[in-house]
XYZ file of C-alpha atoms in Angstrom:
700
model
C -6.670 20.682 20.854
C -4.683 21.946 17.854
C -0.945 21.872 18.616
C 0.966 25.158 18.574
C 4.574 25.944 17.900
C 6.559 26.496 21.083
C 7.320 30.133 21.756
C 5.045 31.303 18.955
C 1.478 32.633 19.041
C 0.854 31.100 15.612
C -0.814 27.682 15.567
C 0.720 24.796 13.684
C -2.410 24.930 11.528
C -3.234 28.599 10.890
C -6.810 29.080 9.707
C -7.213 29.956 6.070
C -8.519 33.443 5.236
C -12.268 33.507 4.757
C -12.992 33.904 1.063
C -14.364 32.223 -2.053
C -13.108 28.780 -0.965
C -14.831 28.939 2.407
C -18.071 27.372 1.138
C -16.276 24.195 0.054
C -14.202 24.069 3.231
C -17.376 24.343 5.303
C -18.950 21.414 3.444
C -16.005 19.036 3.995
C -16.878 15.794 5.767
C -13.660 15.745 7.805
C -11.103 18.014 9.461
C -8.134 18.690 7.203
C -6.033 19.323 10.306
C -6.858 15.892 11.721
C -5.988 14.225 8.411
C -2.663 16.096 8.279
C -1.761 14.828 11.745
C -2.776 11.276 10.851
C -0.726 11.214 7.644
C 2.435 13.000 8.809
C 2.503 13.221 12.593
C 3.053 16.375 14.619
C 6.875 16.236 14.580
C 7.053 16.097 10.787
C 4.499 18.894 10.447
C 6.546 21.092 12.767
C 9.660 20.279 10.775
C 7.932 21.130 7.493
C 6.654 24.427 8.864
C 10.125 25.401 10.078
C 11.590 24.828 6.599
C 8.886 26.774 4.784
C 9.032 29.645 7.307
C 12.801 29.949 6.951
C 12.626 30.049 3.145
C 9.851 32.630 3.110
C 11.632 34.989 5.519
C 15.004 34.801 3.731
C 15.449 37.376 0.903
C 17.737 34.937 -0.946
C 14.686 32.759 -1.627
C 12.408 35.575 -2.763
C 10.448 34.739 -5.897
C 11.739 36.909 -8.790
C 8.322 37.805 -10.237
C 8.703 39.852 -13.379
C 12.467 39.250 -13.463
C 13.502 36.586 -15.930
C 16.887 35.268 -14.899
C 19.502 34.269 -17.439
C 20.745 30.688 -17.355
C 24.003 31.750 -15.710
C 22.257 33.891 -13.076
C 19.756 31.143 -12.272
C 22.519 28.603 -11.726
C 24.553 31.031 -9.653
C 21.495 31.813 -7.507
C 20.692 28.121 -7.158
C 24.183 27.397 -5.850
C 23.967 30.264 -3.356
C 20.620 28.935 -2.154
C 22.073 25.456 -1.830
C 24.884 26.829 0.326
C 22.350 28.689 2.476
C 20.431 25.464 3.019
C 23.576 23.955 4.541
C 23.895 26.990 6.812
C 20.375 26.399 8.126
C 21.388 22.832 8.999
C 17.891 21.480 8.377
C 19.361 18.011 7.866
C 22.543 16.902 9.591
C 24.767 14.022 8.511
C 23.344 11.999 11.413
C 19.772 12.723 10.281
C 20.688 11.631 6.781
C 21.417 8.095 7.925
C 19.192 7.767 11.019
C 15.969 9.682 10.263
C 14.682 8.485 6.877
C 11.286 10.187 7.134
C 13.010 13.481 7.901
C 15.111 13.054 4.761
C 11.984 12.407 2.712
C 10.135 15.395 4.156
C 13.099 17.690 3.594
C 13.406 16.569 -0.025
C 9.700 17.165 -0.610
C 9.821 20.638 0.960
C 12.780 21.779 -1.148
C 11.219 20.240 -4.246
C 7.949 22.057 -3.709
C 9.953 25.278 -3.730
C 12.218 24.428 -6.696
C 13.381 21.035 -7.945
C 16.590 22.555 -9.299
C 17.545 23.380 -5.709
C 16.360 20.092 -4.227
C 18.081 18.015 -6.900
C 21.342 19.933 -6.553
C 21.358 19.460 -2.790
C 20.486 15.777 -2.829
C 22.796 14.827 -5.688
C 25.592 16.212 -3.522
C 24.490 14.674 -0.207
C 22.255 11.655 -0.812
C 23.649 10.415 -4.129
C 27.343 11.384 -4.032
C 27.548 11.186 -0.231
C 25.563 7.969 0.082
C 27.541 6.320 -2.714
C 30.701 6.929 -0.699
C 29.067 5.827 2.558
C 27.442 2.693 1.128
C 30.162 1.609 -1.316
C 33.249 2.838 0.533
C 34.917 1.894 3.805
C 36.233 3.750 6.829
C 39.106 5.221 4.834
C 36.577 7.175 2.763
C 34.499 8.658 5.575
C 36.607 11.835 5.610
C 34.742 12.761 2.426
C 31.375 12.652 4.252
C 32.455 15.417 6.636
C 33.662 17.499 3.689
C 30.320 16.973 1.927
C 28.372 18.570 4.770
C 30.894 21.374 5.299
C 30.868 22.035 1.526
C 34.653 21.811 1.377
C 33.973 19.692 -1.681
C 30.934 19.445 -3.960
C 29.993 16.127 -5.470
C 28.288 14.392 -8.371
C 27.551 10.815 -9.507
C 29.107 9.969 -12.880
C 27.736 6.766 -14.381
C 25.965 7.598 -17.659
C 28.028 8.118 -20.804
C 27.281 9.567 -24.224
C 26.725 6.167 -25.828
C 25.431 4.188 -22.844
C 22.860 4.914 -20.175
C 20.517 2.041 -19.381
C 23.084 -0.614 -20.359
C 25.455 0.014 -17.450
C 27.496 -3.118 -18.145
C 28.658 -1.555 -21.415
C 30.120 1.576 -19.754
C 33.492 2.240 -21.445
C 35.464 4.458 -19.036
C 38.432 2.414 -17.786
C 40.459 2.239 -14.572
C 43.771 0.370 -15.062
C 45.719 -0.409 -11.910
C 49.447 0.402 -11.854
C 51.140 -1.534 -9.002
C 54.400 0.394 -9.450
C 52.796 3.600 -8.188
C 49.742 2.068 -6.475
C 47.457 4.203 -8.623
C 44.470 3.721 -10.890
C 44.584 5.389 -14.290
C 41.129 6.743 -15.229
C 40.677 7.108 -18.964
C 37.967 7.896 -21.527
C 38.878 6.065 -24.750
C 36.816 8.451 -26.928
C 33.954 10.947 -26.848
C 31.340 8.191 -26.730
C 32.796 7.257 -23.326
C 32.485 10.810 -21.961
C 30.447 11.014 -18.761
C 27.249 12.807 -19.734
C 24.119 14.287 -18.153
C 25.827 14.358 -14.741
C 23.981 16.707 -12.357
C 26.246 19.278 -10.593
C 29.127 18.480 -12.966
C 28.498 21.401 -15.323
C 29.712 24.237 -13.094
C 30.114 23.382 -9.426
C 31.216 19.798 -8.713
C 34.775 19.371 -7.463
C 34.632 15.597 -7.004
C 32.792 12.764 -8.713
C 32.005 9.158 -7.988
C 33.097 7.815 -11.375
C 32.084 4.329 -12.534
C 34.727 2.629 -14.661
C 35.736 -0.849 -15.802
C 38.430 -2.058 -13.383
C 41.479 -3.729 -14.940
C 44.269 -5.394 -12.936
C 47.811 -6.180 -14.159
C 47.625 -8.879 -16.807
C 44.618 -7.248 -18.454
C 41.785 -9.013 -16.599
C 38.652 -6.859 -16.292
C 36.587 -7.193 -13.105
C 33.710 -5.063 -14.313
C 32.222 -1.790 -13.219
C 33.497 -0.209 -9.972
C 33.101 3.236 -8.368
C 36.062 5.588 -7.785
C 36.324 9.011 -6.135
C 37.911 11.349 -8.676
C 38.703 15.030 -8.156
C 37.627 16.928 -11.265
C 38.103 20.576 -10.195
C 40.179 22.641 -7.782
C 37.798 23.552 -4.888
C 39.307 27.051 -4.632
C 39.329 28.059 -8.293
C 36.876 25.567 -9.848
C 39.394 25.088 -12.650
C 39.623 21.545 -14.094
C 42.245 19.202 -12.714
C 45.057 18.072 -15.050
C 43.827 15.541 -17.600
C 40.151 16.345 -16.975
C 37.958 18.010 -19.596
C 34.758 19.091 -17.893
C 31.953 21.404 -18.988
C 28.305 22.380 -18.926
C 25.712 20.877 -21.270
C 23.654 24.052 -21.626
C 19.960 24.793 -21.408
C 17.478 21.951 -20.917
C 13.702 21.747 -21.140
C 13.410 22.114 -17.358
C 15.310 22.217 -14.064
C 17.688 24.773 -15.519
C 18.997 25.812 -12.126
C 20.796 22.449 -12.088
C 24.085 22.374 -13.998
C 24.223 19.077 -15.873
C 27.636 18.462 -17.355
C 30.094 16.183 -19.131
C 33.631 15.007 -18.412
C 36.400 13.179 -20.235
C 39.502 11.781 -18.571
C 42.925 11.498 -20.179
C 45.175 9.149 -18.211
C 44.128 10.693 -14.874
C 45.991 9.041 -11.992
C 44.288 8.609 -8.613
C 45.482 6.802 -5.450
C 44.541 3.139 -5.044
C 42.593 4.151 -1.925
C 40.139 6.146 -4.065
C 38.483 2.900 -5.139
C 35.255 2.598 -3.124
C 36.074 -0.853 -1.873
C 33.158 -2.219 0.119
C 32.140 -4.585 -2.689
C 35.488 -5.081 -4.427
C 39.093 -4.120 -3.662
C 42.601 -4.307 -5.114
C 45.656 -5.002 -2.950
C 48.874 -2.993 -3.434
C 50.326 -5.757 -5.617
C 47.231 -5.803 -7.874
C 45.279 -8.786 -6.509
C 41.501 -8.382 -6.809
C 39.305 -9.243 -3.793
C 35.512 -9.246 -3.362
C 33.073 -10.619 -0.756
C 30.690 -11.465 -3.628
C 31.090 -14.639 -5.640
C 28.374 -13.602 -8.090
C 29.439 -10.685 -10.311
C 25.812 -9.614 -10.755
C 25.299 -9.412 -6.988
C 28.414 -7.274 -6.638
C 27.326 -4.925 -9.413
C 23.863 -4.696 -7.878
C 25.345 -3.727 -4.520
C 27.593 -1.119 -6.146
C 24.646 0.377 -8.033
C 22.504 0.594 -4.902
C 22.469 4.358 -5.363
C 20.380 3.807 -8.498
C 17.583 2.242 -6.439
C 17.810 5.229 -4.108
C 17.613 7.529 -7.110
C 14.589 5.724 -8.555
C 12.746 5.690 -5.246
C 13.537 9.396 -4.856
C 12.141 10.105 -8.319
C 8.872 8.426 -7.312
C 8.650 10.962 -4.487
C 9.607 13.851 -6.787
C 6.894 12.914 -9.268
C 4.216 12.719 -6.593
C 5.174 16.131 -5.202
C 4.719 17.556 -8.703
C 1.314 15.899 -8.961
C 0.318 17.222 -5.517
C 1.209 20.768 -6.543
C -0.634 20.496 -9.861
C -3.885 19.135 -8.400
C -3.730 21.725 -5.616
C -3.601 24.519 -8.179
C -6.239 23.010 -10.472
C -8.763 22.131 -7.764
C -8.566 25.486 -5.990
C -9.010 27.109 -9.384
C -11.951 24.836 -10.198
C -13.659 25.648 -6.892
C -13.539 29.403 -7.580
C -13.822 29.630 -11.360
C -17.513 30.059 -12.281
C -18.860 29.374 -15.760
C -22.463 28.908 -16.911
C -25.227 27.617 -14.668
C -28.832 26.429 -14.488
C -30.037 29.984 -15.170
C -28.561 32.974 -16.968
C -28.271 34.836 -13.673
C -26.386 32.095 -11.810
C -22.942 30.751 -12.619
C -21.567 27.745 -10.749
C -17.976 26.683 -9.950
C -16.581 24.431 -12.658
C -15.842 21.855 -9.948
C -19.598 21.222 -9.836
C -19.478 19.796 -13.348
C -19.178 16.014 -13.515
C -16.642 16.251 -16.338
C -14.297 18.435 -14.279
C -14.609 16.056 -11.312
C -13.837 13.057 -13.542
C -10.807 14.846 -14.998
C -9.223 15.935 -11.709
C -10.386 13.921 -8.699
C -8.802 10.600 -9.774
C -5.462 12.418 -9.890
C -6.098 13.752 -6.392
C -6.712 10.177 -5.250
C -3.563 9.084 -7.108
C -1.549 11.776 -5.308
C -2.632 10.335 -1.949
C -2.181 6.672 -2.865
C 1.190 7.107 -4.549
C 2.476 9.354 -1.762
C 1.820 6.597 0.758
C 3.522 4.071 -1.502
C 6.510 6.383 -1.948
C 6.991 6.713 1.822
C 6.632 2.988 2.479
C 9.024 1.992 -0.321
C 11.597 4.515 0.917
C 11.483 2.881 4.366
C 11.835 -0.558 2.749
C 14.931 0.658 0.907
C 16.422 2.040 4.124
C 15.931 -1.369 5.763
C 17.679 -3.076 2.866
C 20.598 -0.627 2.848
C 21.061 -0.970 6.604
C 21.243 -4.743 6.169
C 23.959 -4.394 3.531
C 25.970 -2.028 5.695
C 25.618 -4.453 8.598
C 27.156 -7.226 6.526
C 23.935 -9.221 6.099
C 24.548 -11.721 3.279
C 21.502 -13.886 4.001
C 19.172 -15.262 1.354
C 16.399 -13.024 2.680
C 18.596 -9.958 2.274
C 19.338 -10.903 -1.319
C 15.641 -11.493 -2.050
C 14.772 -8.163 -0.425
C 17.229 -6.451 -2.763
C 15.656 -8.116 -5.818
C 12.151 -7.206 -4.680
C 12.989 -3.545 -4.015
C 14.770 -3.344 -7.356
C 11.616 -4.650 -9.071
C 9.370 -2.224 -7.175
C 11.600 0.787 -7.815
C 11.982 -0.142 -11.499
C 8.201 -0.129 -12.070
C 7.363 2.466 -9.411
C 9.310 5.202 -11.200
C 7.448 4.725 -14.512
C 4.055 4.568 -12.817
C 4.662 7.659 -10.670
C 6.364 9.803 -13.316
C 3.846 8.945 -16.040
C 0.896 9.511 -13.688
C 2.349 12.906 -12.765
C 3.070 13.727 -16.399
C -0.496 12.936 -17.464
C -1.993 14.533 -14.355
C -0.117 17.818 -14.719
C -1.205 18.083 -18.345
C -4.824 17.395 -17.362
C -4.582 20.036 -14.648
C -3.114 22.529 -17.130
C -5.981 21.982 -19.549
C -8.591 21.976 -16.768
C -7.479 25.504 -15.872
C -8.081 26.711 -19.418
C -6.083 29.661 -20.673
C -5.087 30.679 -17.158
C -3.317 27.342 -16.795
C -1.171 28.254 -19.790
C 0.227 31.355 -18.081
C 3.761 30.625 -16.888
C 3.108 32.541 -13.658
C 0.640 29.852 -12.563
C 3.474 27.287 -12.555
C 1.772 24.372 -14.290
C 4.115 24.655 -17.264
C 7.146 24.701 -14.987
C 5.852 21.636 -13.143
C 5.316 19.829 -16.439
C 8.825 20.622 -17.670
C 10.504 19.885 -14.339
C 8.680 16.557 -14.080
C 9.501 15.490 -17.635
C 13.041 14.195 -16.955
C 11.643 11.921 -14.229
C 10.480 9.704 -17.101
C 14.050 9.296 -18.344
C 16.880 9.714 -15.885
C 17.949 6.904 -13.552
C 16.622 4.590 -16.264
C 14.220 5.073 -19.187
C 10.729 4.131 -18.024
C 10.020 1.544 -20.690
C 13.410 -0.087 -20.215
C 12.948 -0.204 -16.440
C 9.653 -2.064 -16.784
C 11.677 -4.939 -18.282
C 13.399 -5.358 -14.913
C 10.088 -5.849 -13.129
C 8.574 -8.230 -15.671
C 11.796 -10.269 -15.679
C 11.571 -10.515 -11.887
C 7.996 -11.825 -12.054
C 8.693 -14.226 -14.922
C 11.709 -15.560 -13.033
C 9.575 -16.308 -9.986
C 7.020 -18.192 -12.072
C 9.734 -20.134 -13.912
C 11.266 -21.257 -10.608
C 7.821 -22.362 -9.458
C 7.254 -24.466 -12.566
C 10.771 -25.907 -12.635
C 11.388 -26.689 -8.975
C 8.187 -26.064 -7.083
C 9.598 -22.997 -5.265
C 7.061 -21.035 -3.234
C 5.947 -17.704 -4.648
C 6.770 -15.357 -1.789
C 8.979 -12.362 -1.025
C 10.214 -10.464 2.061
C 7.783 -7.559 1.544
C 4.990 -9.978 0.544
C 4.224 -8.150 -2.684
C 4.149 -11.406 -4.666
C 2.722 -13.722 -1.992
C -0.742 -13.644 -3.606
C 0.764 -15.530 -6.577
C 0.868 -18.638 -4.388
C -2.851 -18.930 -5.212
C -2.110 -18.322 -8.920
C -4.237 -21.184 -10.381
C -7.221 -20.473 -8.123
C -7.140 -16.734 -8.828
C -7.222 -17.364 -12.574
C -10.479 -19.256 -12.057
C -12.196 -16.305 -10.378
C -14.710 -14.005 -12.109
C -16.196 -10.593 -11.364
C -19.424 -11.071 -9.427
C -20.598 -7.488 -8.889
C -23.940 -6.534 -10.351
C -24.097 -2.788 -9.622
C -21.887 0.220 -8.948
C -22.558 -0.135 -5.211
C -20.652 -3.432 -5.263
C -17.504 -1.576 -6.414
C -17.379 1.239 -3.872
C -14.931 -0.594 -1.604
C -11.330 -0.877 -2.811
C -11.377 -4.596 -1.913
C -13.338 -5.206 -5.154
C -10.822 -3.686 -7.585
C -8.062 -5.218 -5.458
C -9.387 -8.697 -6.214
C -9.711 -7.779 -9.897
C -6.109 -6.579 -9.954
C -4.828 -9.866 -8.538
C -6.615 -11.728 -11.311
C -5.264 -9.254 -13.890
C -1.634 -9.721 -12.790
C -1.991 -13.518 -12.757
C -3.541 -13.461 -16.229
C -0.868 -11.170 -17.708
C 1.848 -13.236 -16.029
C 0.483 -16.436 -17.564
C 0.081 -14.822 -21.001
C 3.576 -13.295 -20.904
C 5.151 -16.571 -19.796
C 3.367 -18.519 -22.523
C 4.296 -15.907 -25.135
C 7.961 -16.159 -24.077
C 7.909 -19.970 -24.333
C 6.189 -19.748 -27.720
C 8.828 -17.333 -29.068
C 11.663 -19.609 -27.940
C 10.010 -22.680 -29.466
C 9.699 -20.832 -32.765
C 13.495 -20.465 -32.882
C 14.131 -17.118 -31.220
C 17.051 -16.852 -28.828
C 16.459 -15.472 -25.327
C 17.229 -11.882 -26.361
C 14.890 -11.970 -29.362
C 12.164 -13.792 -27.443
C 12.079 -11.219 -24.634
C 12.188 -8.382 -27.150
C 9.102 -9.821 -28.879
C 7.168 -10.168 -25.601
C 7.091 -6.556 -24.424
C 4.147 -4.906 -26.162
C 0.751 -6.078 -24.805
C 2.506 -8.613 -22.549
C 5.479 -7.910 -20.270
C 5.134 -4.121 -20.263
C 1.468 -4.378 -19.283
C 2.337 -7.014 -16.687
C 4.891 -4.781 -14.948
C 2.551 -1.789 -14.814
C -0.408 -3.849 -13.583
C 1.749 -5.422 -10.870
C 2.914 -1.975 -9.777
C -0.612 -0.580 -9.696
C -1.735 -3.594 -7.673
C 1.076 -2.997 -5.163
C 0.094 0.666 -4.737
C -3.605 -0.246 -4.413
C -2.816 -2.998 -1.897
C -0.660 -0.792 0.325
C -3.075 2.137 0.265
C -6.040 -0.141 0.917
C -4.299 -1.610 3.970
C -3.284 1.857 5.167
C -6.774 3.341 4.849
C -8.523 0.328 6.395
C -6.210 -0.229 9.365
C -7.717 -0.100 12.876
C -5.696 3.019 13.709
C -7.582 5.219 11.241
C -9.707 7.732 13.216
C -13.428 7.082 12.667
C -13.927 10.592 11.287
C -11.425 9.918 8.497
C -12.460 6.425 7.441
C -15.063 7.471 4.893
C -12.957 9.975 2.967
C -9.847 7.779 2.977
C -11.905 4.774 1.886
C -13.289 6.775 -1.041
C -9.832 7.919 -2.098
C -8.609 4.331 -1.973
C -11.555 3.004 -4.001
C -11.382 5.812 -6.568
C -7.678 5.331 -7.272
C -8.113 1.569 -7.541
C -11.145 1.688 -9.851
C -9.782 4.500 -12.023
C -6.478 2.662 -12.528
C -8.267 -0.638 -13.134
C -10.596 0.921 -15.726
C -7.616 1.360 -18.062
C -7.401 -2.419 -18.276
C -11.067 -3.004 -19.106
C -10.293 -4.526 -22.505
C -7.931 -7.115 -20.984
C -10.429 -7.924 -18.214
C -13.011 -8.748 -20.893
C -10.462 -10.436 -23.141
C -9.386 -12.808 -20.367
C -12.943 -13.525 -19.248
C -12.878 -11.863 -15.802
C -15.555 -9.444 -17.009
C -18.511 -10.685 -19.033
C -21.526 -8.813 -20.291
C -21.948 -5.032 -20.392
C -22.919 -4.674 -16.728
C -19.414 -5.237 -15.333
C -17.819 -2.378 -17.241
C -20.767 -0.094 -16.566
C -20.610 -0.861 -12.844
C -16.971 0.240 -12.683
C -17.690 3.433 -14.629
C -20.707 4.289 -12.469
C -18.700 3.646 -9.311
C -15.947 6.020 -10.476
C -18.458 8.790 -11.151
C -20.233 8.167 -7.841
C -16.957 8.395 -5.907
C -16.031 11.601 -7.753
C -19.376 13.085 -6.753
C -18.921 11.982 -3.141
C -15.408 13.470 -2.988
C -16.296 16.741 -4.700
C -17.186 18.596 -1.502
C -14.054 17.226 0.204
C -11.711 18.205 -2.621
C -10.648 21.622 -1.291
C -10.010 20.255 2.215
C -8.030 17.348 0.739
C -5.935 19.900 -1.162
C -5.405 21.909 2.044
C -3.726 18.817 3.528
C -1.138 18.456 0.748
C -0.644 22.013 -0.533
C 2.324 24.046 0.737
C 2.003 27.723 1.755
C 1.259 30.217 -1.023
C 4.863 31.408 -1.110
C 6.024 27.884 -1.952
C 3.123 26.914 -4.234
C 3.781 30.130 -6.181
C 0.612 30.119 -8.266
C -1.836 33.061 -8.253
C -4.752 30.849 -9.315
C -3.917 28.300 -6.595
C -3.634 30.538 -3.542
C -5.328 29.471 -0.338
C -7.575 32.552 -0.082
C -9.349 31.636 -3.322
C -9.324 35.243 -4.566
C -8.762 33.998 -8.091
C -9.085 37.206 -10.113
C -7.529 39.586 -7.586
C -4.458 37.367 -7.306
C -4.245 36.846 -11.045
C -4.596 40.534 -11.847
C -2.102 41.587 -9.195
C 0.525 39.204 -10.530
C -0.142 40.237 -14.133
C 0.585 43.828 -13.157
C 3.734 42.748 -11.377
C 4.923 40.653 -14.308
C 4.312 43.317 -16.950
C 5.355 46.291 -14.787
C 2.510 48.357 -16.259
C 2.404 50.530 -13.147
C 5.559 52.214 -14.417
C 4.073 53.273 -17.741
C 2.991 56.737 -16.729
C -0.034 58.824 -15.847
C -2.252 57.373 -18.578
C -2.488 54.192 -16.485
C -4.097 56.119 -13.634
C -6.788 57.361 -16.014
C -7.411 53.891 -17.423
C -7.583 52.306 -13.973
C -10.403 54.704 -13.067
C -12.517 53.320 -15.921
C -11.924 56.259 -18.239
C -12.022 55.228 -21.897
C -8.473 56.313 -22.650
C -8.063 54.154 -25.723
C -11.594 54.785 -26.952
C -11.187 58.557 -26.611
C -8.399 58.609 -29.193
C -10.838 59.116 -32.080
C -9.448 59.933 -35.483
C -10.148 63.416 -36.770
C -12.071 63.496 -40.002
């Protein structure tokens, strides 16, 4: 029985209107409602519905079709919407720290509506608030209450004009003055200005500012976080000594006010140092529970892992929206056919299936990975807050850092490429701004850069893997990790001796086959990268130069392959677990196999180069399997979209609406956008098929 909302005649899963998409929905091999329940659970689906219903019924969230807001108006509206979200109390402070899946669902729901709103809200609560909660102590918890009452509005100020990825080189300083028991926050020059800080441009009153901590005598103890008031909460005027402003229009997410700040000898109380990982006594003595400076810095920058894991989720939401629009369009858009009288949906064409269905599979696989990694991060953060200083806890932190550092590039690049493919697959209609694909592309674009440039982040993951192998060679350490993502490397020599044994496409239709190929691929790239690094050092390069010369074709490829393997492994286990309902096993198995094979096919040259593939049949088998899986999933595509697509009001794309009335929806929105109905009586004549324009014949 389909669950219903208490006190409401509407079911949790309202039936879609019968229309052009009905034929595909009728051919689906599974129930989209059953798959929704399996993936999310009834409680989360109820929660999601309550959020979407509230937004749709509130005039403040009405979509301004035909009205193009100025930058100032958009940011003002975004702040008002953010405040209204707090009034709804969708997510309490207790939920924030005790219900991780609720946090993730709430973020996804707001992001589906508008990432400017979601990012503004979560920078204030999850990034600013969590930085205080995780890096501060009991004396700082008064700020948490003020965060949720919006007495203050926060931001996270780490990046500077001249330094982003290289956090150790941040130049803002915090000198301790024992005479007044104050820290003096100072920006030595414009290059040290805090830059690109979300919420700082217009609305933030307080910032978690990272600065180099100096004690009396001039000793620097490295980067530490401080709570600094930057504006008066009542007037929003800058505090004395603070220069703060807005950075202006960006390529996307323009409802979010990114800003800059410079500090001129700004004094703050000693207690404003977030002191969980390092503290200064009234007389200026420095104390820290960490002996290793790198461990302390890693703990202080824990919010960066949260940010990177969040960006994985943001990217996948963008991909889900894009494939939802493109596949509903493809199922209703008819072009050409076997006869002149019959046109068929473009989804029936193999080329369209090959272009779009792998991205649908990627949306499912990466969404599962995003959820599971978020829960792993919550476990790690809870251990830190509980005072766990065990070796396992430290290893868990390293592993999550490696996964987040490669997960963000994989997810954001997959979304970037997928959104562009979806835009092109919708032809000219995909280029219309009203259909949202351009907005999704622009809003997703910064995911490739902020919280760490993608290519730079991949270094972190390859360094992690190379370090594990080096420890194995030097001391015989076992290759294992708390989340077991590297445990397969224990069989490293044996895996390198394996070869592809499939002889036809049928041998590749289970994701276990590409999974085995991926394990070989990672072992091969790890060996090649390690040997390349040793070779560079033997030729006279120092460690910096050697690693720099090992990125292209080696370490970068290694990090991405390892990340793809991890996603494939987790999704394979999820889709093949005993708890999967029998009616869902086939479609989930196909999604798992398609994502794995499609991702693996990008490494075909390396698979041949290293000898895992030999002869033309191996590559052809993979290609044939991909096309076969696309064909098998074609009739399920619309139902799979129905599982992940939000309501029409949130999706906000005429060509992607659930009723499938492609041209009616497109035409209606065109009229709304251009306001042609206000042009006078001539429109009435034209709309009744009278040749108004043609009747204006010149007189000879």
